[in-house]
Amino acid sequence: MGDKFQLIHDVSPGTTGWTVKVVVAEKFSPRVAQRSPTKYQNLTLMDSEGSTVQATLYGQNITAFQDELLLGKTYLISNALVKETNAEYKAKSGEIQWTISGRTRIRRVEENNSNLLISTYSFTDFEDLPKYMDSNVDISKFDTVLLTMWETFVDNECKYICQNLRKKLILIGKHLKVTSFNGLSISTKADSSFFIDGEFELVEEFKSWGHTNSEIIDNMISEKHYLTSTPSKLSSKLSVPTAEKDFTEIKNIQGLKTVKQFFWIKGKASVKVLNQTYWYMSCNNCNKISSENYGDIYPCVFCKCTDAKAIPRAKVYMQLTDPTGYINATAIGNPAEYFLQSNAEILMNQTLIPTAASMRLSMDEDEIFYVKAITQELSTDCKFEILFIVNPSQIAGDKNKGKAPVEHIGEPIKFLEPTTKRSLFHSDTDDAQSSKKKCDKSTIEITKKNQ
């Protein structure tokens, strides 16, 4: 990107006769303004020094420039409207904002400035994703993980991916959200953007790696590795607090209204309602409830597995208590079996109301619980689910650091709910486009090579 043109910081309100060479660093999905029916679309433009400016298109200009301002391409731009950003948006959008309209002159330049773009990215490794879970922090890149695309991404990027599944496309995403939905996954936001097979050296490295390891990748797809993350894999990414101040007191989450929050609680658990069902029949592939009999092989309507097996899965409704109060919570799967000191098959065959002799109904000593607050139907209050139970004696590591690795009793995390999401993986029987118009979000697995 040459020096004969102005740089972004040279252009201010009132500047005339300017031309800036920029690369489209980000192109966000069109949105409708909160206070008016006007549709707008934001772009991030970058000059040769790495400085950026937010440019905005409104109304019919979005369609007019749809094929003109392409992500990662370089342009000469002049005669855009330059104005100061409203004070409430300066922290996010910068001091100056450009508006692109029919009066703006835009000319494509055949230059590859991908290395400039890639030099400004701070990539995030998959092992670091949990610390961003359910936060507002943006991430840029990821390992093997499920990506959920929403709204216009389904009609654009997702459609293109569906049509090119066999090519094993390389994606670089920006402004993605790490969520706790069904474990650990990634989803798009309104300001997310993607480079698909971008002209980066890094992309070429990944393509070479993918070609070399195509058989491994194909096996991962056919065996549906994307449905499960093992407890050992998750345990290396969570750390248990060892300092008392880092635990949440139960009194602070009683009557909680805000959902999607996680807490480490130190206390005891006990069963207060003895007459409950301590198991349910489930699909062995996705853990969803099943109406089949134990051991039956059947097609699961949830995960679409054609040879799913009906197996029992433990569950228990119990009370968590610490010195400040109590909450009611549910444990499902391995955490339930650990607490009850029994297994799902034994629980299934038990016909009498349990006693302390047949299973554990209370804890004598404090243990550590990783608890998630989730939405409760027909109520504004949250309900709580126990994801992991950690025995303090199992915690390894230097307590002086305040954190220790998880040696947990946890449940393999299941990611996919095909009733509301669509998994975009190729097989000989896939018809990727046939169901596309039936949903407004889609799920993709992203695979990254290990460094």
Coordinates of C-alpha atoms in Angstrom, one line a residue:
M1 CA 0.0 0.0 0.0
G2 CA 1.8 3.0 -1.3
D3 CA 2.6 6.3 0.4
K4 CA 1.3 8.7 -2.2
F5 CA -2.2 8.6 -0.7
Q6 CA -3.4 10.1 2.5
L7 CA -3.6 8.0 5.6
I8 CA -6.7 7.6 7.7
H9 CA -5.5 10.0 10.4
D10 CA -4.9 12.7 7.8
V11 CA -8.6 12.9 7.0
S12 CA -10.9 14.8 9.4
P13 CA -14.2 16.7 9.0
G14 CA -13.7 19.4 6.5
T15 CA -10.8 17.8 4.7
T16 CA -11.2 18.0 0.9
G17 CA -9.5 16.4 -2.1
W18 CA -8.4 13.4 -0.2
T19 CA -7.9 9.8 -1.3
V20 CA -7.0 7.0 1.1
K21 CA -5.9 3.5 0.1
V22 CA -7.5 1.0 2.5
V23 CA -8.2 -2.7 2.9
V24 CA -11.6 -3.9 4.1
A25 CA -10.6 -5.5 7.4
E26 CA -14.1 -6.3 8.6
K27 CA -17.5 -6.3 7.0
F28 CA -20.4 -6.8 9.4
S29 CA -23.9 -8.0 8.7
P30 CA -26.6 -5.3 8.0
R31 CA -28.6 -4.3 11.0
V32 CA -31.7 -2.2 11.7
A33 CA -31.2 0.8 13.9
Q34 CA -32.6 0.7 17.4
R35 CA -34.4 4.0 17.2
S36 CA -35.5 4.0 13.6
P37 CA -36.4 1.5 10.8
T38 CA -33.3 2.4 8.9
K39 CA -31.0 -0.4 7.9
Y40 CA -27.2 0.1 8.2
Q41 CA -24.0 -1.8 7.7
N42 CA -20.6 -1.2 9.3
L43 CA -17.2 -1.9 7.8
T44 CA -13.7 -1.5 9.3
L45 CA -11.2 -0.1 6.9
M46 CA -7.4 -0.2 7.5
D47 CA -4.6 1.8 5.9
S48 CA -1.0 0.8 5.4
E49 CA 0.0 1.8 8.9
G50 CA -2.6 -0.4 10.5
S51 CA -4.9 2.5 11.5
T52 CA -8.6 1.8 11.2
V53 CA -11.8 3.8 10.7
Q54 CA -15.4 2.6 10.8
A55 CA -17.3 3.2 7.6
T56 CA -21.1 2.9 7.4
L57 CA -23.6 2.3 4.6
Y58 CA -27.3 3.1 5.0
G59 CA -30.4 1.9 3.2
Q60 CA -30.2 1.2 -0.5
N61 CA -26.4 1.9 -0.5
I62 CA -25.9 -1.5 1.3
T63 CA -27.2 -3.3 -1.8
A64 CA -25.5 -0.9 -4.2
F65 CA -22.1 -1.6 -2.7
Q66 CA -22.7 -5.3 -1.8
D67 CA -20.3 -6.5 -4.5
E68 CA -18.0 -3.5 -4.4
L69 CA -16.5 -3.5 -0.9
L70 CA -15.3 -7.1 -0.4
L71 CA -13.7 -8.4 2.8
G72 CA -9.9 -8.4 2.5
K73 CA -9.7 -6.5 -0.8
T74 CA -8.0 -3.2 -1.3
Y75 CA -9.6 0.1 -2.6
L76 CA -9.0 3.7 -3.2
I77 CA -11.7 5.7 -1.5
S78 CA -12.5 9.4 -1.7
N79 CA -15.3 11.8 -1.1
A80 CA -16.9 9.8 1.8
L81 CA -18.7 11.9 4.4
V82 CA -16.4 12.4 7.4
K83 CA -17.8 13.3 10.7
E84 CA -17.1 13.0 14.4
T85 CA -18.5 10.0 16.1
N86 CA -21.2 10.5 18.7
A87 CA -19.7 10.6 22.2
E88 CA -21.6 7.5 23.3
Y89 CA -20.0 5.4 20.5
K90 CA -16.4 6.8 20.5
A91 CA -15.0 4.1 22.8
K92 CA -16.1 1.4 20.3
S93 CA -16.1 3.2 16.9
G94 CA -13.3 5.7 17.3
E95 CA -13.2 9.5 17.1
I96 CA -14.0 9.7 13.3
Q97 CA -16.6 7.9 11.2
W98 CA -17.0 7.7 7.5
T99 CA -20.4 7.4 5.7
I100 CA -20.3 5.8 2.2
S101 CA -23.0 6.9 -0.2
G102 CA -23.6 7.2 -4.0
R103 CA -21.3 10.3 -4.0
T104 CA -18.4 8.3 -2.6
R105 CA -15.8 7.3 -5.2
I106 CA -14.5 3.7 -4.8
R107 CA -11.9 2.0 -7.1
R108 CA -10.6 -1.5 -6.6
V109 CA -6.8 -1.9 -6.5
E110 CA -5.3 -5.3 -7.4
E111 CA -3.0 -5.6 -4.4
N112 CA -2.7 -8.4 -1.8
N113 CA -2.5 -6.9 1.6
S114 CA -3.4 -10.0 3.5
N115 CA -0.1 -10.0 5.5
L116 CA -1.0 -6.5 6.8
L117 CA -4.3 -7.8 8.0
I118 CA -3.0 -11.0 9.6
S119 CA -0.3 -9.0 11.4
T120 CA -3.0 -7.1 13.4
Y121 CA -4.7 -10.3 14.6
S122 CA -4.3 -11.8 18.0
F123 CA -5.3 -15.4 17.6
T124 CA -6.9 -17.4 20.4
D125 CA -6.0 -21.1 20.9
F126 CA -8.8 -23.5 21.7
E127 CA -7.3 -24.4 25.1
D128 CA -7.9 -20.7 26.1
L129 CA -11.6 -20.6 25.1
P130 CA -13.1 -21.5 28.5
K131 CA -11.9 -18.2 30.1
Y132 CA -13.9 -16.3 27.5
M133 CA -17.1 -18.4 28.1
D134 CA -20.3 -16.3 28.4
S135 CA -18.3 -13.1 28.5
N136 CA -18.3 -10.1 26.1
V137 CA -14.7 -10.7 25.1
D138 CA -14.2 -11.2 21.4
I139 CA -12.0 -13.9 20.0
S140 CA -10.4 -14.4 16.6
K141 CA -9.6 -18.0 16.0
F142 CA -10.3 -21.5 17.4
D143 CA -9.4 -25.2 17.5
T144 CA -11.8 -28.1 17.0
V145 CA -15.1 -26.6 18.2
L146 CA -18.7 -26.2 17.1
L147 CA -19.6 -22.8 15.5
T148 CA -23.2 -21.7 15.4
M149 CA -24.1 -19.2 12.7
W150 CA -27.2 -16.9 13.1
E151 CA -29.4 -14.9 10.9
T152 CA -27.8 -13.4 7.8
F153 CA -24.8 -15.6 8.3
V154 CA -27.0 -18.6 7.5
D155 CA -28.0 -17.1 4.1
N156 CA -24.5 -16.0 3.2
E157 CA -21.4 -17.6 4.7
C158 CA -23.3 -20.7 5.8
K159 CA -24.8 -21.2 2.3
Y160 CA -21.3 -20.9 0.7
I161 CA -19.9 -23.4 3.2
C162 CA -22.7 -25.9 2.5
Q163 CA -22.0 -25.7 -1.2
N164 CA -18.3 -26.3 -0.7
L165 CA -18.1 -28.8 2.2
R166 CA -15.8 -31.2 0.2
K167 CA -13.2 -28.5 -0.1
K168 CA -12.6 -28.3 3.7
L169 CA -12.6 -24.5 3.7
I170 CA -10.3 -22.6 6.1
L171 CA -12.2 -20.0 8.2
I172 CA -10.8 -17.1 10.1
G173 CA -13.4 -15.5 12.3
K174 CA -13.5 -12.2 14.2
H175 CA -15.7 -11.0 17.0
L176 CA -17.1 -14.5 17.9
K177 CA -18.7 -15.3 21.1
V178 CA -17.7 -18.2 23.3
T179 CA -20.8 -19.7 24.9
S180 CA -21.6 -22.4 27.4
F181 CA -24.6 -23.8 25.5
N182 CA -24.3 -27.6 25.7
G183 CA -20.8 -27.3 27.0
L184 CA -18.4 -25.2 25.0
S185 CA -19.2 -23.7 21.6
I186 CA -18.7 -20.6 19.5
S187 CA -21.4 -18.5 17.9
T188 CA -21.6 -15.5 15.6
K189 CA -22.7 -12.0 16.8
A190 CA -24.1 -9.1 14.8
D191 CA -20.5 -7.7 14.3
S192 CA -18.8 -11.0 13.5
S193 CA -17.0 -11.4 10.3
F194 CA -15.2 -14.2 8.4
F195 CA -12.4 -14.8 5.9
I196 CA -13.2 -18.0 4.0
D197 CA -10.1 -19.3 2.3
G198 CA -8.5 -15.9 2.6
E199 CA -5.3 -15.1 0.7
F200 CA -3.1 -15.6 3.8
E201 CA 0.1 -17.6 4.2
L202 CA -1.5 -19.1 7.3
V203 CA -4.4 -20.3 5.2
E204 CA -2.0 -22.0 2.8
E205 CA -0.3 -23.7 5.7
F206 CA -3.6 -25.0 7.0
K207 CA -4.6 -26.2 3.5
S208 CA -1.4 -28.2 3.3
W209 CA -1.9 -29.6 6.7
G210 CA -5.5 -30.5 5.8
H211 CA -4.4 -32.3 2.6
T212 CA -1.8 -34.3 4.5
N213 CA -4.2 -35.3 7.2
S214 CA -7.4 -35.6 5.1
E215 CA -7.9 -39.2 6.2
I216 CA -7.8 -38.2 9.9
I217 CA -10.2 -35.3 9.3
D218 CA -12.6 -37.6 7.3
N219 CA -12.6 -40.1 10.2
M220 CA -13.4 -37.3 12.7
I221 CA -16.4 -36.3 10.6
S222 CA -17.7 -39.9 10.0
E223 CA -17.2 -40.8 13.7
K224 CA -18.9 -37.5 14.8
H225 CA -16.2 -36.4 17.2
Y226 CA -17.9 -33.0 17.3
L227 CA -20.7 -34.4 19.4
T228 CA -18.6 -35.0 22.5
S229 CA -15.9 -33.4 24.5
T230 CA -14.5 -35.8 27.0
P231 CA -14.2 -34.9 30.7
S232 CA -10.4 -35.2 30.6
K233 CA -10.3 -32.7 27.8
L234 CA -12.4 -30.2 29.7
S235 CA -10.6 -30.7 32.9
S236 CA -7.4 -29.4 31.5
K237 CA -9.1 -26.1 30.8
L238 CA -10.9 -25.4 34.1
S239 CA -9.2 -24.4 37.3
V240 CA -10.8 -24.7 40.7
P241 CA -10.3 -21.8 43.2
T242 CA -8.5 -22.7 46.3
A243 CA -8.8 -19.4 48.2
E244 CA -12.1 -19.0 50.2
K245 CA -12.6 -15.6 48.8
D246 CA -13.0 -17.0 45.3
F247 CA -16.0 -19.1 46.1
T248 CA -19.5 -17.7 45.7
E249 CA -21.6 -17.6 48.8
I250 CA -25.0 -19.1 48.2
K251 CA -26.8 -16.1 49.7
N252 CA -25.5 -14.0 46.8
I253 CA -27.3 -16.1 44.2
Q254 CA -30.6 -16.9 45.9
G255 CA -33.4 -15.5 43.7
L256 CA -31.0 -14.8 40.9
K257 CA -32.6 -13.4 37.8
T258 CA -29.7 -13.2 35.3
V259 CA -29.0 -16.4 33.4
K260 CA -25.9 -17.9 31.9
Q261 CA -23.7 -17.4 34.9
F262 CA -21.4 -19.9 36.5
F263 CA -20.3 -20.2 40.1
W264 CA -17.9 -22.2 42.2
I265 CA -19.6 -23.1 45.5
K266 CA -18.1 -24.8 48.5
G267 CA -20.6 -26.7 50.6
K268 CA -22.6 -29.8 51.2
A269 CA -25.3 -31.5 49.1
S270 CA -28.2 -33.5 50.4
V271 CA -31.4 -35.1 49.0
K272 CA -34.5 -33.6 50.7
V273 CA -37.1 -35.2 48.5
L274 CA -36.7 -38.9 48.6
N275 CA -39.6 -39.8 46.4
Q276 CA -38.2 -38.8 43.1
T277 CA -37.0 -40.6 39.9
Y278 CA -33.3 -41.0 40.0
W279 CA -32.8 -41.9 36.3
Y280 CA -34.3 -41.5 32.9
M281 CA -33.9 -43.4 29.6
S282 CA -31.6 -41.6 27.1
C283 CA -29.9 -41.8 23.8
N284 CA -26.3 -43.1 24.3
N285 CA -25.1 -40.6 21.6
C286 CA -26.6 -37.3 22.7
N287 CA -28.1 -38.0 26.2
K288 CA -31.5 -36.8 25.1
I289 CA -34.6 -38.4 26.6
S290 CA -35.8 -41.6 24.9
S291 CA -39.1 -43.4 25.0
E292 CA -37.5 -46.7 24.0
N293 CA -36.8 -49.7 26.2
Y294 CA -33.4 -50.3 27.7
G295 CA -31.0 -51.7 25.1
D296 CA -33.2 -51.0 22.1
I297 CA -31.5 -49.7 19.0
Y298 CA -33.4 -46.9 17.4
P299 CA -33.1 -43.7 15.2
C300 CA -32.7 -40.8 17.6
V301 CA -34.9 -37.8 16.6
F302 CA -32.5 -35.4 18.3
C303 CA -29.0 -36.3 17.1
K304 CA -30.2 -38.2 14.0
C305 CA -28.0 -41.2 14.9
T306 CA -29.6 -44.1 13.1
D307 CA -28.3 -46.8 15.5
A308 CA -28.7 -45.0 18.9
K309 CA -29.0 -47.2 21.9
A310 CA -31.4 -46.6 24.8
I311 CA -29.5 -46.5 28.1
P312 CA -30.4 -45.2 31.6
R313 CA -28.8 -42.0 32.8
A314 CA -28.7 -40.8 36.4
K315 CA -30.2 -37.6 37.7
V316 CA -31.0 -36.3 41.2
Y317 CA -32.7 -33.2 42.6
M318 CA -30.9 -32.0 45.7
Q319 CA -30.1 -29.1 47.9
L320 CA -26.7 -27.3 48.1
T321 CA -26.0 -25.7 51.5
D322 CA -23.2 -23.5 52.8
P323 CA -23.0 -21.4 56.0
T324 CA -24.9 -18.5 54.2
G325 CA -28.0 -20.4 52.8
Y326 CA -29.1 -23.0 50.4
I327 CA -30.3 -23.5 46.8
N328 CA -32.0 -26.4 45.0
A329 CA -30.1 -27.8 42.1
T330 CA -30.1 -30.7 39.7
A331 CA -27.2 -33.1 38.8
I332 CA -27.4 -35.3 35.7
G333 CA -25.1 -38.0 34.5
N334 CA -21.7 -38.5 36.1
P335 CA -22.1 -35.8 38.8
A336 CA -25.4 -37.5 39.9
E337 CA -23.7 -40.9 40.0
Y338 CA -20.8 -39.6 42.0
F339 CA -23.1 -37.9 44.6
L340 CA -25.4 -40.9 45.0
Q341 CA -22.4 -43.3 44.9
S342 CA -24.4 -45.5 42.5
N343 CA -24.8 -46.0 38.8
A344 CA -27.7 -45.4 36.4
E345 CA -28.4 -49.1 35.8
I346 CA -28.7 -49.8 39.5
L347 CA -30.9 -46.8 40.0
M348 CA -33.1 -47.9 37.1
N349 CA -33.7 -51.3 38.8
Q350 CA -34.4 -49.9 42.2
T351 CA -38.1 -50.0 43.0
L352 CA -38.2 -48.9 46.6
I353 CA -37.8 -45.4 48.0
P354 CA -34.1 -45.1 48.6
T355 CA -32.5 -45.1 52.0
A356 CA -29.0 -44.2 53.3
A357 CA -28.2 -47.9 53.1
S358 CA -28.9 -48.1 49.3
M359 CA -27.3 -44.8 48.2
R360 CA -25.7 -41.7 49.5
L361 CA -28.3 -39.1 50.4
S362 CA -26.1 -36.4 52.0
M363 CA -22.4 -35.4 52.3
D364 CA -20.5 -35.3 55.6
E365 CA -17.8 -33.0 54.4
D366 CA -17.7 -29.9 52.2
E367 CA -17.0 -30.5 48.5
I368 CA -16.7 -28.1 45.6
F369 CA -19.5 -27.6 43.0
Y370 CA -19.4 -25.9 39.6
V371 CA -22.9 -24.6 39.2
K372 CA -24.6 -23.1 36.2
A373 CA -27.7 -20.8 36.5
I374 CA -30.1 -21.5 33.7
T375 CA -33.5 -20.3 32.6
Q376 CA -36.6 -21.7 34.3
E377 CA -39.8 -21.9 32.3
L378 CA -42.8 -19.9 33.6
S379 CA -40.6 -18.1 36.2
T380 CA -38.3 -15.2 36.3
D381 CA -36.0 -17.0 38.8
C382 CA -33.1 -19.1 37.6
K383 CA -32.7 -22.8 38.3
F384 CA -29.3 -24.4 38.9
E385 CA -27.5 -27.3 37.4
I386 CA -24.4 -28.9 38.9
L387 CA -21.9 -29.5 36.1
F388 CA -19.0 -30.8 38.2
I389 CA -18.3 -32.0 41.7
V390 CA -14.8 -31.7 43.0
N391 CA -13.4 -33.4 46.1
P392 CA -11.0 -30.9 47.7
S393 CA -8.6 -33.8 48.4
Q394 CA -8.3 -34.3 44.7
I395 CA -7.1 -30.8 43.9
A396 CA -3.5 -30.8 42.7
G397 CA -1.2 -27.9 42.2
D398 CA 0.3 -25.0 44.1
K399 CA -2.3 -23.5 46.3
N400 CA -0.2 -20.4 46.8
K401 CA -1.2 -19.5 43.2
G402 CA -4.9 -19.5 44.2
K403 CA -5.9 -21.9 41.5
A404 CA -5.6 -25.6 40.9
P405 CA -6.4 -27.9 38.0
V406 CA -9.8 -29.7 38.0
E407 CA -9.8 -33.3 39.0
H408 CA -13.5 -33.4 38.6
I409 CA -16.4 -35.8 38.5
G410 CA -18.0 -34.4 35.4
E411 CA -20.1 -35.3 32.4
P412 CA -19.0 -35.5 28.8
I413 CA -20.3 -32.4 27.2
K414 CA -22.8 -32.8 24.4
F415 CA -23.0 -30.0 21.9
L416 CA -25.6 -30.6 19.2
E417 CA -29.4 -30.2 19.3
P418 CA -30.4 -30.9 15.7
T419 CA -34.0 -29.9 16.4
T420 CA -32.9 -26.3 16.4
K421 CA -29.6 -26.4 14.7
R422 CA -28.2 -28.0 11.6
S423 CA -24.8 -29.8 11.5
L424 CA -22.9 -29.0 8.4
F425 CA -20.8 -32.1 7.9
H426 CA -20.4 -33.9 4.6
S427 CA -21.4 -37.5 4.1
D428 CA -22.5 -39.3 1.0
T429 CA -26.1 -39.0 2.2
D430 CA -26.0 -35.3 3.1
D431 CA -28.2 -32.9 1.3
A432 CA -26.9 -29.7 2.7
Q433 CA -29.2 -27.3 0.9
S434 CA -32.5 -29.1 1.3
S435 CA -33.0 -28.1 4.9
K436 CA -31.3 -24.7 4.8
K437 CA -34.4 -22.5 4.4
K438 CA -36.1 -24.3 7.3
C439 CA -33.8 -22.8 10.0
D440 CA -32.2 -19.5 11.0
K441 CA -29.1 -20.9 12.6
S442 CA -26.6 -23.6 11.7
T443 CA -23.8 -25.4 13.4
I444 CA -20.4 -26.0 11.9
E445 CA -17.3 -27.8 13.3
I446 CA -14.0 -26.0 13.0
T447 CA -10.9 -28.1 13.1
K448 CA -7.5 -26.6 13.8
K449 CA -4.2 -28.4 13.6
N450 CA -2.2 -28.9 16.7
Q451 CA 0.9 -26.7 16.8

